[in-house]
Amino acid sequence: MNRGMLKFAAAALAVGWMGLAMAAPDVGQAQKQALNVHAIVMFFIFVLATLGITYWAAQRTKTASDYYAAGGGITGTQNGLAIAGDYMSAATLLGLTSMTYFQGFDGYIYCICFYVGWPFIMFIMAERLRNLGKFTFADITSYRLDQRQVRTVAAIGSLTVVVFYLIAQMVGAGQLIKLLFGMEYWMAVVIVGVLMVIYVTFGGMIATTWVQIIKACLLLGGGTLVMLLAFSQFGFSFEALATKAVENSKKGMALMAPGAFLSDPVTAVSLSLGLMFGTAGLPHILMRFFTVPNAKEARKSVFIATLCVGFFFTVVALMGLSAITIVGTNPQYFEGGDLAGKLVGGNNMPAMHLAHAVGGNLMLGFLSAVAFATILAVVSGLALAGASAISHDLYANVIRQGQATEAEEVRISKMSSLGLGVVAVLLGIAFEKQNVAFMVGLAFGVAASCNFPVLILSMYWKGLTTRGAIWGSIAGLISAVLIVVLSKAVWVTVLGNKAPIFPYEQPAIFSMPIAFFFAWLGSVTDSSVRAAKEKEAFEDQYVRAQTGFGAAGAASH
Amino acid sequence: MSSEVYERIRKNPKFDELVSKRSRFAWTLTFVVLGIYFAFIMIVAFNPTALAAPIWDGGKATIAWPIGVSMILLFWLMTGLYVRRANSEFDDINAEIVKGAIE
């Protein structure tokens, strides 16, 4: 299907590629041009390979189940890699390396906070998610509740998370590509947007999953290679690495122990809660649980994902520590060659400079291409999750009340992903000069406060009613957004006010209890006939959650 | 139709056995993870110097790092423990219950 359009897309991409090649000499420094070619060539190979996969996937995407959930035909190991891929963004590679580079062990604490949600998802959620869900997590929250109301708020929650996360990724992509490839900002954003729409509309979940798997392997392989090359310079001795790092860092021994980062316990706990339960409320991650055939494979996928994420975070921390000596003592990587000055390209660059230092232009090109591929894969997962919320929840179940045909639903989903692509590109360009770091925090905050509480209550608490679910979601959404807006990150940094109205930047410790409280209050005060029926229906849902009997199965191909 | 099957499954004493066994195992693992993790966060917040002890006398590498790595490794192994038991022992009982209910 749509072969003509796919060809057109390939042609459009080729034009973009030429524009990109022409734009490359703009960078100025001769030394940078050479390395850009490596990056561009390798990225181009990645794009060609993934377009090939999209073409292959398009042939296999026939039903709604194929489109949203890859027909339930992904294996646990494949899905584990894809989940890990969804979780390891370019911000993980660049941001966490940089954090360890500047703050030492505090960076690793942050990694651990990011990681610890996974065992929790395994023990408490994985099998129930798989047994109850079909295409989106709203399938679970609305299982025994009012379809229209619950799906509407679930879709609002999903779309809020998706849009904020998309903007953050788009702006990050534009800045990164501008820097690494020497391309115009807007052009980078457009290329990311166009490719994302192609993957999602033509290849659906099958293409999105395979793009994510390839990227996860590249990221794990690339990161490990750079880390090993760097570590070899210390004879693979952690003591030697640490000694050198302490010698060469301004922070000295402070590098080796927890520092100021978590000195405020409220922020520390709130951040942990947000990262942990936010992970369990991200719509694009939750969707992945429906791509495997059964609960067995769902568990296996979390096992593999946990391994990949934990391993990668450790690799990244070692990269950051090695960079202190390898990058931090080399004037080449500092503006004006001044070791006390700023890193070339900004604070997020230690990982890239390290790649250059240990593997030359080829390695830098490779890691740059991997970073670009990473962004592309993550935005595709987000776009698919957003498009599914619009088509499966809002269109098929709220507007058409379950009367839409599969073909209509999938068509709406494709149109939605195109719409989301346009919105993402426009907002990405609009926010170019803004500090968007808070948007990832906001996405996790909303996921943890709006999506997660209702999701977990719907699976575990018989007493949850439609009214409780609505109150809980809305209270979580409003409180999380309000806290972030009134905190320093937005009120001072973005809006330019003098002092923040709310002292804490991490919303979870406040907004999660608010969401749970209102979900509880709305439920226990609900004595309607409908509420009684909803509580009664929990019994069947409970048996299905536990046994998987009646769960959406794998489609036969 | 399937409601009847659910009813039969629920009435099977093995179902209660499965649910209580699996839940107990899952929650035990969860509390171990949360306990270790929040203990770690509390040390970080209130007594960070406890993690600053060197691994080797006179060395610069501190015990903070191996403790961090061990936590990641331990939590992963615990997920493996859960998968092993859930995918064999629990799923066998599960399959038996479902089979009994649809026959």
XYZ file of C-alpha atoms in Angstrom:
660
model
C 0.000 0.000 0.000
C 0.901 3.628 -0.515
C 4.019 2.733 -2.451
C 3.804 5.947 -4.417
C 3.767 8.029 -1.293
C 6.665 6.146 0.174
C 8.678 6.804 -2.956
C 7.708 10.428 -2.764
C 8.869 10.516 0.830
C 12.190 8.955 -0.131
C 12.602 11.573 -2.824
C 11.750 14.349 -0.398
C 14.325 12.951 1.942
C 16.944 12.868 -0.793
C 16.283 16.567 -1.389
C 16.669 17.164 2.331
C 19.910 15.217 2.228
C 21.254 17.440 -0.546
C 20.263 20.515 1.404
C 22.027 19.043 4.352
C 25.191 18.397 2.385
C 25.129 21.944 1.064
C 24.554 23.390 4.477
C 27.475 21.505 5.965
C 30.261 23.948 5.012
C 28.549 26.653 7.084
C 30.163 25.391 10.277
C 33.311 27.347 9.748
C 36.080 25.372 11.410
C 37.764 23.124 8.864
C 38.349 20.442 11.442
C 34.639 20.159 12.106
C 33.631 19.724 8.491
C 35.652 16.587 8.091
C 33.971 14.889 11.012
C 30.539 15.998 9.905
C 30.860 13.965 6.744
C 31.301 10.776 8.751
C 28.279 11.605 10.842
C 26.132 12.470 7.853
C 27.080 9.371 5.881
C 26.416 7.086 8.815
C 23.163 8.784 9.629
C 22.129 8.508 5.996
C 22.789 4.751 6.097
C 20.630 4.519 9.213
C 17.823 6.439 7.530
C 17.957 4.250 4.418
C 17.905 1.075 6.499
C 14.987 2.279 8.592
C 13.050 3.394 5.510
C 13.608 -0.088 4.113
C 12.211 -1.523 7.326
C 9.254 0.849 7.121
C 8.525 -0.376 3.606
C 8.717 -3.988 4.804
C 6.547 -3.194 7.822
C 3.970 -1.411 5.670
C 3.384 -4.661 3.774
C 2.664 -6.396 7.048
C 0.424 -3.768 8.556
C -3.082 -4.785 7.606
C -5.277 -4.688 10.711
C -5.659 -2.235 13.572
C -3.852 -4.716 15.792
C -0.877 -4.729 13.383
C -0.865 -0.979 13.331
C -1.111 -0.291 17.082
C 0.477 -3.381 18.571
C 2.515 -5.036 15.792
C -0.125 -7.775 15.846
C 1.107 -8.850 19.267
C 3.892 -10.645 17.422
C 6.993 -9.093 18.970
C 9.066 -11.430 21.164
C 9.990 -10.598 24.731
C 13.642 -9.998 23.908
C 12.845 -7.759 20.934
C 10.331 -5.823 22.966
C 12.783 -5.500 25.849
C 15.290 -3.839 23.530
C 12.564 -1.591 22.137
C 11.405 -0.566 25.616
C 14.984 0.176 26.602
C 15.292 2.151 23.378
C 12.231 4.201 24.252
C 13.758 4.933 27.616
C 17.305 5.780 26.524
C 17.028 9.089 24.741
C 19.821 11.284 23.445
C 19.379 13.230 26.677
C 20.392 10.083 28.565
C 23.593 9.701 26.595
C 24.591 13.371 26.589
C 22.939 14.624 29.772
C 23.943 11.840 32.131
C 27.522 11.674 30.808
C 27.738 15.403 31.335
C 26.283 15.104 34.825
C 28.920 12.549 35.850
C 31.584 14.668 34.167
C 30.680 17.723 36.215
C 29.334 16.214 39.424
C 30.819 12.742 39.709
C 28.842 10.322 41.848
C 25.765 12.592 41.915
C 25.366 11.791 38.231
C 25.282 8.099 39.028
C 22.692 8.657 41.770
C 20.532 10.301 39.165
C 20.992 7.225 36.954
C 19.907 4.971 39.806
C 16.788 7.105 40.383
C 16.009 6.759 36.700
C 16.534 3.010 36.826
C 14.617 1.940 39.887
C 11.181 2.228 38.273
C 11.896 -0.892 36.217
C 11.870 -3.562 38.929
C 8.669 -1.954 40.180
C 7.047 -2.180 36.745
C 8.076 -5.824 36.614
C 6.658 -6.900 39.967
C 3.507 -4.816 40.112
C 2.431 -3.948 36.602
C 3.823 -5.949 33.673
C 1.532 -8.976 33.697
C -1.636 -7.035 34.528
C -0.896 -4.501 31.813
C -0.517 -7.246 29.258
C -3.557 -9.180 30.424
C -5.919 -6.198 30.443
C -4.690 -3.905 27.676
C -5.172 -3.987 23.949
C -3.833 -0.878 22.202
C -3.566 1.970 24.710
C -3.379 2.175 28.499
C -6.845 3.748 28.504
C -8.116 0.275 27.529
C -7.173 -0.698 31.074
C -8.422 2.352 32.977
C -11.739 2.287 31.099
C -12.111 -1.504 31.305
C -15.053 -1.425 33.718
C -15.629 2.327 33.883
C -17.450 4.763 31.623
C -15.680 4.508 28.259
C -16.284 8.037 27.054
C -15.376 9.957 30.181
C -12.409 7.876 31.277
C -10.914 7.626 27.804
C -11.266 11.366 27.314
C -9.215 12.218 30.392
C -6.739 9.416 29.671
C -6.247 10.804 26.173
C -5.734 14.310 27.561
C -3.128 12.924 29.951
C -1.383 10.985 27.173
C -1.364 13.896 24.771
C -0.051 16.296 27.399
C 2.847 13.953 28.114
C 3.472 13.300 24.414
C 3.431 16.960 23.372
C 5.742 18.194 26.133
C 8.111 15.301 25.572
C 8.022 15.851 21.803
C 8.852 19.548 22.118
C 11.774 18.765 24.399
C 13.065 16.131 21.951
C 12.546 18.366 18.915
C 14.398 21.303 20.414
C 17.139 18.949 21.594
C 17.340 17.419 18.129
C 17.580 20.796 16.423
C 20.328 22.043 18.742
C 22.282 18.810 18.629
C 22.147 18.427 14.887
C 22.986 22.063 14.337
C 26.058 21.477 16.421
C 27.144 18.051 15.225
C 26.131 18.092 11.596
C 26.410 21.804 10.921
C 22.864 21.976 9.602
C 20.333 24.764 10.044
C 18.178 24.365 13.146
C 14.850 24.463 11.323
C 16.093 21.995 8.731
C 17.053 19.487 11.394
C 13.662 19.828 13.047
C 11.874 19.358 9.719
C 13.907 16.255 8.843
C 13.170 14.695 12.240
C 9.486 15.544 11.829
C 9.222 14.159 8.289
C 10.995 10.894 9.100
C 8.938 10.422 12.236
C 5.692 10.820 10.293
C 6.893 8.377 7.604
C 7.819 5.674 10.122
C 4.586 6.011 12.053
C 2.032 6.427 9.272
C 3.394 3.762 6.943
C 4.962 1.275 9.286
C 2.893 1.688 12.453
C 4.085 -0.197 15.517
C 6.078 -2.766 13.525
C 8.329 -0.120 11.974
C 8.484 1.931 15.167
C 9.545 -1.141 17.141
C 12.293 -2.147 14.722
C 13.630 1.401 14.429
C 13.768 1.397 18.220
C 15.518 -1.999 18.372
C 18.198 -1.004 15.865
C 18.776 2.256 17.645
C 18.990 0.539 21.043
C 21.671 -1.821 19.701
C 23.596 1.048 18.111
C 23.408 3.119 21.275
C 24.444 0.244 23.540
C 27.219 -0.825 21.151
C 28.491 2.693 20.484
C 28.441 3.703 24.137
C 30.168 0.506 25.240
C 32.872 0.875 22.591
C 33.659 4.469 23.576
C 33.642 3.496 27.257
C 36.022 0.550 26.681
C 38.410 2.649 24.591
C 38.388 5.327 27.281
C 38.724 2.845 30.137
C 41.668 1.166 28.404
C 43.611 4.403 28.815
C 43.509 3.713 32.554
C 44.504 0.081 32.093
C 40.934 -0.947 32.982
C 41.638 -0.061 36.583
C 38.846 1.777 38.353
C 41.288 2.969 41.010
C 43.505 4.535 38.325
C 40.466 6.103 36.676
C 39.253 7.535 39.987
C 42.674 8.824 41.012
C 43.127 10.635 37.714
C 39.603 12.031 37.819
C 40.099 13.403 41.342
C 43.415 14.955 40.272
C 41.965 16.606 37.207
C 38.601 17.809 38.461
C 37.928 21.087 40.170
C 35.725 19.186 42.582
C 38.524 16.902 43.747
C 37.470 14.232 46.244
C 33.891 15.624 46.258
C 33.532 13.798 42.949
C 33.630 10.464 44.701
C 30.715 10.879 47.127
C 27.175 12.258 47.124
C 27.274 16.027 47.063
C 24.901 18.918 46.880
C 22.655 17.351 44.291
C 20.437 15.547 46.763
C 21.121 17.689 49.809
C 17.443 18.638 49.902
C 15.489 15.502 50.865
C 12.135 16.814 49.603
C 13.545 17.346 46.130
C 15.392 14.032 46.275
C 12.334 11.987 47.178
C 10.093 13.932 44.822
C 12.485 13.407 41.932
C 12.709 9.700 42.719
C 8.928 9.358 42.849
C 8.484 11.296 39.628
C 11.051 9.270 37.719
C 9.914 5.961 39.129
C 6.173 6.313 38.708
C 6.451 8.647 35.737
C 8.136 5.801 33.863
C 5.151 3.645 34.738
C 2.789 6.265 33.316
C 4.476 7.138 30.010
C 1.993 6.241 27.245
C 4.640 5.219 24.691
C 6.263 2.822 27.163
C 2.913 1.371 28.311
C 1.918 0.754 24.692
C 4.862 -1.572 24.258
C 3.336 -4.062 26.666
C 0.608 -4.800 24.138
C 3.032 -5.780 21.354
C 3.960 -9.130 22.920
C 1.736 -12.215 22.708
C 1.262 -12.898 26.453
C 2.233 -12.092 30.026
C 5.222 -14.474 29.853
C 6.794 -12.423 27.079
C 5.805 -9.165 28.801
C 7.817 -10.222 31.846
C 10.765 -11.231 29.680
C 10.704 -7.837 27.986
C 10.957 -5.984 31.291
C 13.831 -8.276 32.318
C 15.748 -7.433 29.127
C 14.845 -3.730 29.312
C 16.015 -3.536 32.931
C 19.332 -5.129 31.982
C 19.887 -2.758 29.041
C 18.963 0.374 30.966
C 21.039 -0.533 34.030
C 24.020 -1.508 31.911
C 23.805 1.603 29.769
C 23.589 3.943 32.767
C 26.733 2.364 34.187
C 28.499 2.736 30.840
C 27.448 6.375 30.686
C 28.732 7.034 34.215
C 32.106 5.494 33.316
C 32.205 7.639 30.180
C 31.606 10.752 32.262
C 34.325 9.831 34.755
C 36.844 9.034 32.008
C 36.011 12.277 30.223
C 37.134 14.273 33.267
C 40.717 13.243 32.516
C 40.634 12.581 28.784
C 38.537 15.570 27.718
C 39.046 17.843 30.720
C 42.832 18.106 30.275
C 42.802 18.595 26.503
C 42.659 22.289 25.475
C 41.331 21.234 22.066
C 37.889 20.733 23.610
C 37.666 24.103 25.318
C 36.666 27.418 23.835
C 39.845 29.322 23.067
C 41.872 26.392 24.407
C 41.284 27.620 27.945
C 41.012 24.646 30.318
C 39.208 26.777 32.883
C 36.714 27.993 30.285
C 33.685 26.500 28.613
C 33.506 23.239 26.708
C 33.211 23.643 22.960
C 29.553 23.206 22.095
C 28.307 23.557 25.653
C 27.912 21.514 28.791
C 26.222 18.559 27.133
C 29.257 17.710 25.016
C 31.585 15.547 27.176
C 30.262 12.332 25.596
C 30.904 13.612 22.070
C 34.338 15.028 22.874
C 35.244 11.758 24.568
C 34.245 9.838 21.432
C 36.487 12.129 19.381
C 39.372 11.820 21.830
C 39.381 8.020 21.872
C 38.284 7.210 18.336
C 38.920 10.251 16.189
C 36.514 11.743 13.689
C 35.137 8.355 12.739
C 34.002 7.597 16.300
C 32.624 11.098 16.771
C 30.701 10.753 13.519
C 29.368 7.410 14.611
C 28.230 8.618 18.012
C 26.664 11.736 16.479
C 24.731 9.598 14.019
C 23.643 7.358 16.890
C 22.450 10.396 18.849
C 20.407 11.577 15.871
C 18.991 8.087 15.334
C 18.114 7.990 19.018
C 16.077 11.164 18.816
C 14.333 9.904 15.712
C 13.362 6.618 17.325
C 12.116 8.245 20.532
C 9.963 10.827 18.742
C 8.470 8.073 16.585
C 7.408 6.116 19.661
C 5.904 9.283 21.120
C 4.068 10.165 17.917
C 2.569 6.688 17.689
C 1.397 6.881 21.305
C -0.130 10.309 20.711
C -1.805 9.259 17.465
C -3.246 6.168 19.171
C -4.703 8.277 21.968
C -6.445 10.422 19.350
C -7.673 7.615 17.089
C -8.302 4.688 19.434
C -9.460 6.584 22.516
C -10.924 9.868 21.325
C -12.170 8.986 17.852
C -13.161 5.339 17.949
C -14.420 5.094 21.526
C -15.502 8.607 22.495
C -16.750 10.215 19.288
C -17.915 7.097 17.441
C -18.629 5.126 20.632
C -17.099 1.929 19.334
C -18.920 2.044 15.990
C -15.902 2.946 13.855
C -14.426 0.248 11.615
C -10.790 -0.756 12.020
C -9.908 0.847 8.700
C -11.473 4.156 9.735
C -9.687 4.058 13.052
C -6.297 3.403 11.480
C -6.877 6.132 8.913
C -7.614 8.638 11.691
C -4.485 7.472 13.470
C -2.355 8.111 10.390
C -3.883 11.549 9.964
C -3.254 12.245 13.638
C 0.397 11.295 13.380
C 0.725 13.671 10.435
C -0.968 16.360 12.522
C 1.291 15.649 15.482
C 4.296 15.833 13.156
C 3.278 19.295 11.974
C 2.600 20.464 15.527
C 5.919 19.045 16.740
C 7.867 20.798 13.963
C 6.106 24.131 14.502
C 6.507 24.022 18.277
C 10.074 22.790 17.890
C 10.856 25.874 15.815
C 8.856 28.184 18.098
C 10.731 26.993 21.181
C 14.204 27.153 19.600
C 15.524 29.819 21.941
C 13.711 28.575 25.040
C 15.140 26.518 27.840
C 13.068 23.359 27.508
C 14.687 21.290 30.250
C 11.551 21.680 32.368
C 9.420 20.024 29.706
C 10.846 16.558 30.332
C 10.236 17.121 34.038
C 6.714 18.190 33.228
C 6.122 15.141 31.032
C 7.278 12.826 33.826
C 5.312 14.814 36.407
C 2.081 14.543 34.432
C 2.714 10.866 33.679
C 3.289 10.150 37.377
C 0.373 12.255 38.633
C -2.315 12.073 35.956
C -1.802 8.697 34.251
C -0.185 6.485 36.863
C -2.482 6.862 39.924
C -5.662 6.068 37.996
C -3.973 3.260 36.082
C -2.703 1.529 39.205
C -5.975 2.070 41.106
C -8.014 0.697 38.222
C -5.969 -2.505 38.370
C -5.709 -2.881 42.146
C -8.637 -1.150 43.803
C -12.116 -2.497 43.446
C -13.623 0.723 44.790
C -12.483 2.962 41.936
C -15.445 4.457 40.065
C -15.683 6.619 36.981
C -16.071 9.754 39.053
C -13.014 8.867 41.119
C -10.951 8.212 38.003
C -11.944 11.556 36.485
C -11.321 13.528 39.677
C -7.978 11.815 40.235
C -6.709 12.368 36.692
C -7.736 15.995 36.562
C -6.414 16.785 40.051
C -3.077 15.131 39.161
C -2.838 16.930 35.841
C -3.649 20.369 37.207
C -1.462 20.096 40.291
C 1.556 18.780 38.365
C 1.339 21.464 35.690
C 0.663 24.221 38.229
C 3.615 23.256 40.418
C 6.011 23.188 37.472
C 4.715 26.520 36.140
C 5.012 28.228 39.536
C 8.460 26.757 40.246
C 11.793 28.283 39.346
C 12.130 26.338 36.072
C 9.237 28.158 34.400
C 8.278 31.110 36.599
C 11.834 32.469 36.783
C 13.818 30.877 33.945
C 11.184 31.026 31.206
C 8.791 33.778 32.287
C 11.499 36.011 33.716
C 9.986 36.678 37.139
C 12.257 37.389 40.062
C 11.337 34.689 42.556
C 9.463 31.406 42.201
C 6.023 31.181 43.828
C 6.460 27.498 44.637
C 9.811 26.538 46.204
C 10.166 22.999 44.775
C 10.728 22.102 41.131
C 9.788 18.430 41.326
C 5.998 18.066 41.513
C 5.568 14.326 42.214
C 5.734 14.310 46.014
C 2.848 16.801 46.091
C 0.826 16.065 42.966
C 0.761 12.263 43.321
C -0.888 12.270 46.774
C -3.326 14.912 45.508
C -4.280 12.661 42.577
C -4.678 9.581 44.779
C -6.701 11.532 47.329
C -9.166 12.867 44.780
C -9.480 9.480 43.071
C -10.336 8.015 46.468
C -12.672 10.860 47.456
C -14.504 10.821 44.139
C -14.991 7.065 44.417
C -16.110 6.639 48.016
C -18.648 9.463 47.785
C -20.066 7.992 44.584
C -23.195 6.030 45.542
C -24.748 5.958 42.074
C -26.108 2.795 40.489
C -23.371 3.012 37.884
C -20.690 3.058 40.581
C -22.135 -0.078 42.155
C -22.046 -1.844 38.785
C -18.474 -0.715 38.210
C -17.370 -2.146 41.526
C -19.147 -5.388 40.746
C -17.363 -5.641 37.387
C -14.018 -5.623 39.166
C -14.330 -9.328 39.908
C -14.183 -10.388 36.257
C -11.463 -7.863 35.520
C -9.486 -9.215 38.449
C -9.638 -12.792 37.177
C -8.582 -11.683 33.717
C -5.740 -9.575 35.135
C -4.462 -12.560 37.088
C -4.916 -15.347 34.558
C -4.821 -13.597 31.197
C -7.975 -15.451 30.187
C -9.802 -13.353 27.568
C -6.750 -11.143 26.978
C -6.121 -9.790 23.485
C -4.051 -12.474 21.827
C -1.395 -12.432 19.143
C -2.785 -12.021 15.636
C -1.999 -14.861 13.307
C -0.043 -13.842 10.247
C -20.252 -16.440 28.457
C -16.744 -15.548 29.491
C -18.279 -14.166 32.672
C -19.227 -17.747 33.548
C -15.688 -18.877 32.910
C -14.396 -16.089 35.162
C -16.864 -17.233 37.787
C -15.595 -20.826 37.566
C -11.978 -19.709 37.722
C -12.702 -17.629 40.793
C -14.373 -20.506 42.562
C -11.382 -22.780 41.958
C -9.374 -22.885 45.215
C -6.214 -23.071 43.143
C -6.941 -19.570 41.860
C -6.735 -18.134 45.369
C -3.601 -20.134 45.935
C -2.027 -18.771 42.737
C -2.988 -15.190 43.480
C -1.794 -15.228 47.045
C 1.486 -16.979 46.192
C 2.279 -14.698 43.296
C 1.202 -11.529 45.073
C 3.213 -12.382 48.149
C 6.297 -13.028 46.037
C 5.860 -9.852 43.959
C 5.217 -7.601 46.954
C 8.120 -9.076 48.911
C 10.460 -8.308 46.044
C 8.940 -4.832 45.663
C 9.454 -3.987 49.328
C 13.027 -5.264 49.253
C 13.776 -3.026 46.248
C 12.005 -0.008 47.743
C 13.609 -0.601 51.140
C 17.150 -0.772 49.768
C 16.554 2.119 47.411
C 15.069 4.522 49.933
C 17.672 3.525 52.522
C 20.272 4.501 49.951
C 18.521 7.812 49.194
C 18.313 8.586 52.916
C 22.043 7.932 53.343
C 22.690 10.193 50.370
C 20.492 12.930 51.813
C 21.472 12.754 55.484
C 24.856 11.067 55.779
C 26.702 11.329 52.457
C 30.153 10.963 54.035
C 29.300 7.341 54.872
C 29.717 6.590 51.171
C 33.025 8.444 50.879
C 35.159 5.689 52.428
C 37.886 4.451 50.063
C 37.658 0.940 48.632
C 41.374 0.342 49.062
C 43.350 1.959 51.880
C 44.788 5.229 50.660
C 42.980 4.952 47.348
C 40.765 7.523 45.719
C 37.952 5.254 44.507
C 35.153 5.258 47.074
C 32.716 2.547 48.086
C 29.894 4.716 46.715
C 30.521 3.385 43.191
C 30.527 -0.365 43.849
C 27.465 0.124 46.072
C 25.683 1.862 43.203
C 26.648 -0.835 40.708
C 25.621 -3.586 43.129
C 22.203 -2.000 43.564
C 21.610 -1.924 39.830
C 22.840 -5.487 39.480
C 20.837 -6.761 42.455
C 17.576 -5.185 41.276
C 18.078 -6.693 37.844
C 18.747 -10.127 39.287
C 15.576 -9.783 41.342
C 13.540 -9.126 38.204
C 15.160 -12.282 36.810
C 14.128 -14.202 39.923
C 10.546 -13.059 39.463
C 10.468 -13.965 35.758
C 11.884 -17.405 36.461
C 9.287 -18.284 39.037
C 6.352 -16.529 37.350
C 7.044 -17.988 33.908
C 7.322 -21.553 35.147
C 5.696 -22.341 38.484
C 2.963 -19.675 38.455
C 2.165 -19.954 34.768
C 1.811 -23.738 35.088
C -0.789 -23.367 37.830
C -2.416 -20.620 35.793
C -2.673 -22.755 32.653
C -4.154 -25.578 34.695
C -6.814 -23.303 36.231
C -7.837 -21.822 32.876
C -7.947 -25.264 31.280
C -10.137 -26.561 34.052
C -12.542 -23.673 33.698
C -13.145 -23.872 29.948
C -13.586 -27.622 29.734
